[in-house]
PDB file of C-alpha atoms in Angstrom:
ATOM      1  CA  LEU A 925     -22.784   4.794  -3.763  1.00 93.00           C
ATOM      2  CA  MET A 926     -24.769   1.234  -2.447  1.00 95.00           C
ATOM      3  CA  ALA A 927     -20.855  -0.050  -2.537  1.00 95.00           C
ATOM      4  CA  LEU A 928     -20.135   2.351  -0.037  1.00 96.00           C
ATOM      5  CA  ARG A 929     -23.194   1.766   2.025  1.00 96.00           C
ATOM      6  CA  LEU A 930     -22.115  -1.861   1.903  1.00 96.00           C
ATOM      7  CA  LEU A 931     -19.014  -1.487   2.919  1.00 96.00           C
ATOM      8  CA  GLY A 932     -20.059   0.510   6.170  1.00 97.00           C
ATOM      9  CA  TYR A 933     -22.460  -2.354   7.172  1.00 97.00           C
ATOM     10  CA  MET A 934     -19.357  -5.010   6.705  1.00 96.00           C
ATOM     11  CA  VAL A 935     -17.184  -3.076   8.910  1.00 97.00           C
ATOM     12  CA  ARG A 936     -20.091  -2.754  11.461  1.00 98.00           C
ATOM     13  CA  VAL A 937     -20.372  -6.724  11.435  1.00 98.00           C
ATOM     14  CA  TRP A 938     -16.818  -7.102  11.515  1.00 97.00           C
ATOM     15  CA  GLU A 939     -16.532  -4.796  14.340  1.00 97.00           C
ATOM     16  CA  ARG A 940     -19.234  -6.592  16.220  1.00 97.00           C
ATOM     17  CA  TYR A 941     -17.327  -9.686  15.955  1.00 98.00           C
ATOM     18  CA  VAL A 942     -14.076  -8.360  17.071  1.00 97.00           C
ATOM     19  CA  GLY A 943     -16.434  -7.120  20.362  1.00 97.00           C
ATOM     20  CA  GLU A 944     -18.042 -10.346  20.704  1.00 97.00           C
ATOM     21  CA  GLU A 945     -14.737 -12.170  20.164  1.00 96.00           C
ATOM     22  CA  PRO A 946     -11.978  -9.958  21.070  1.00 93.00           C
ATOM     23  CA  GLN A 947      -9.099 -13.431  20.785  1.00 95.00           C
ATOM     24  CA  ALA A 948      -9.841 -13.381  17.153  1.00 95.00           C
ATOM     25  CA  ARG A 949      -7.105 -13.131  14.975  1.00 96.00           C
ATOM     26  CA  GLN A 950      -9.424 -13.642  11.737  1.00 97.00           C
ATOM     27  CA  LEU A 951     -12.867 -11.862  10.242  1.00 96.00           C
ATOM     28  CA  PRO A 952     -15.414 -13.823   9.270  1.00 97.00           C
ATOM     29  CA  PRO A 953     -16.432 -13.662   5.269  1.00 96.00           C
ATOM     30  CA  ILE A 954     -19.256 -11.641   4.441  1.00 96.00           C
ATOM     31  CA  VAL A 955     -20.638 -11.894   0.920  1.00 96.00           C
ATOM     32  CA  PRO A 956     -22.558  -8.135  -0.190  1.00 96.00           C
ATOM     33  CA  PHE A 957     -25.816  -9.087  -1.829  1.00 95.00           C
ATOM     34  CA  VAL A 958     -28.496  -6.560  -3.087  1.00 95.00           C
ATOM     35  CA  LEU A 959     -31.908  -7.013  -3.456  1.00 95.00           C
ATOM     36  CA  HIS A 960     -33.414  -5.085  -6.229  1.00 95.00           C
ATOM     37  CA  GLN A 961     -37.113  -4.778  -7.141  1.00 93.00           C
ATOM     38  CA  SER A 962     -37.761  -1.268  -9.348  1.00 90.00           C
ATOM     39  CA  ALA A 963     -39.217  -0.478 -12.735  1.00 91.00           C
ATOM     40  CA  ARG A 964     -35.300   1.142 -13.272  1.00 91.00           C
ATOM     41  CA  VAL A 965     -32.423  -0.916 -14.264  1.00 91.00           C
ATOM     42  CA  TRP A 966     -29.795  -0.777 -11.873  1.00 92.00           C
ATOM     43  CA  THR A 967     -26.794   1.291 -12.786  1.00 92.00           C
ATOM     44  CA  ALA A 968     -24.861   1.637 -10.240  1.00 92.00           C
ATOM     45  CA  PRO A 969     -21.021   0.173  -9.879  1.00 91.00           C
ATOM     46  CA  ARG A 970     -21.359  -3.248  -8.400  1.00 93.00           C
ATOM     47  CA  ASN A 971     -17.244  -3.340  -7.512  1.00 91.00           C
ATOM     48  CA  PHE A 972     -16.189  -0.960  -4.649  1.00 90.00           C
ATOM     49  CA  ALA A 973     -13.129   0.414  -6.796  1.00 87.00           C
ATOM     50  CA  ASP A 974     -14.935   1.872  -9.117  1.00 88.00           C
ATOM     51  CA  LEU A 975     -16.317   4.615  -7.247  1.00 89.00           C
ATOM     52  CA  ILE A 976     -12.438   5.783  -6.118  1.00 85.00           C
ATOM     53  CA  GLU A 977     -11.386   8.678  -8.646  1.00 80.00           C
ATOM     54  CA  GLY A 978      -8.038   6.262  -9.713  1.00 68.00           C
ATOM     55  CA  GLY A 979      -8.751   3.273  -8.161  1.00 59.00           C
ATOM     56  CA  ARG A 980      -8.403   0.701 -10.620  1.00 66.00           C
ATOM     57  CA  GLU A 981      -6.313   2.403 -13.186  1.00 67.00           C
ATOM     58  CA  ASP A 982      -3.339   4.180 -11.652  1.00 64.00           C
ATOM     59  CA  ALA A 983      -0.951   1.934 -10.953  1.00 61.00           C
ATOM     60  CA  GLY A 984       0.124   3.284  -7.476  1.00 66.00           C
ATOM     61  CA  LEU A 985      -3.852   3.522  -6.225  1.00 68.00           C
ATOM     62  CA  PRO A 986      -4.594  -0.052  -6.023  1.00 71.00           C
ATOM     63  CA  PRO A 987      -2.987  -1.796  -3.429  1.00 73.00           C
ATOM     64  CA  PHE A 988      -4.382   1.077  -0.771  1.00 76.00           C
ATOM     65  CA  THR A 989      -7.923   0.851  -2.312  1.00 79.00           C
ATOM     66  CA  PRO A 990     -10.680  -1.154  -0.745  1.00 83.00           C
ATOM     67  CA  ASP A 991     -11.887  -3.784  -3.450  1.00 83.00           C
ATOM     68  CA  PHE A 992     -14.535  -6.083  -3.309  1.00 90.00           C
ATOM     69  CA  ARG A 993     -17.831  -6.892  -5.799  1.00 94.00           C
ATOM     70  CA  TYR A 994     -21.362  -7.346  -4.396  1.00 95.00           C
ATOM     71  CA  ASP A 995     -23.989  -9.439  -5.918  1.00 95.00           C
ATOM     72  CA  LEU A 996     -26.622  -8.367  -7.628  1.00 94.00           C
ATOM     73  CA  LEU A 997     -30.680  -9.228  -7.953  1.00 94.00           C
ATOM     74  CA  ASP A 998     -32.537  -7.123  -9.663  1.00 89.00           C
ATOM     75  CA  LEU A 999     -35.991  -8.210 -10.239  1.00 86.00           C
TER      76      LEU A 999
END
């Protein structure tokens, strides 16, 4: 569930930004990135929508499902 964890981090960064810049009307971009170092190969989904049941397939859900991809450096 790394994508969910990253989404939480991103939201906290944006909330802090808005708290420090209350006049802001847009949020700064965030490029999520994971550095992985383990003997095991990374197998977790790298798209957030892949964690949501029907988040990609159901024609009615995608517009309401957060979707982002994170970069991965798997050492």
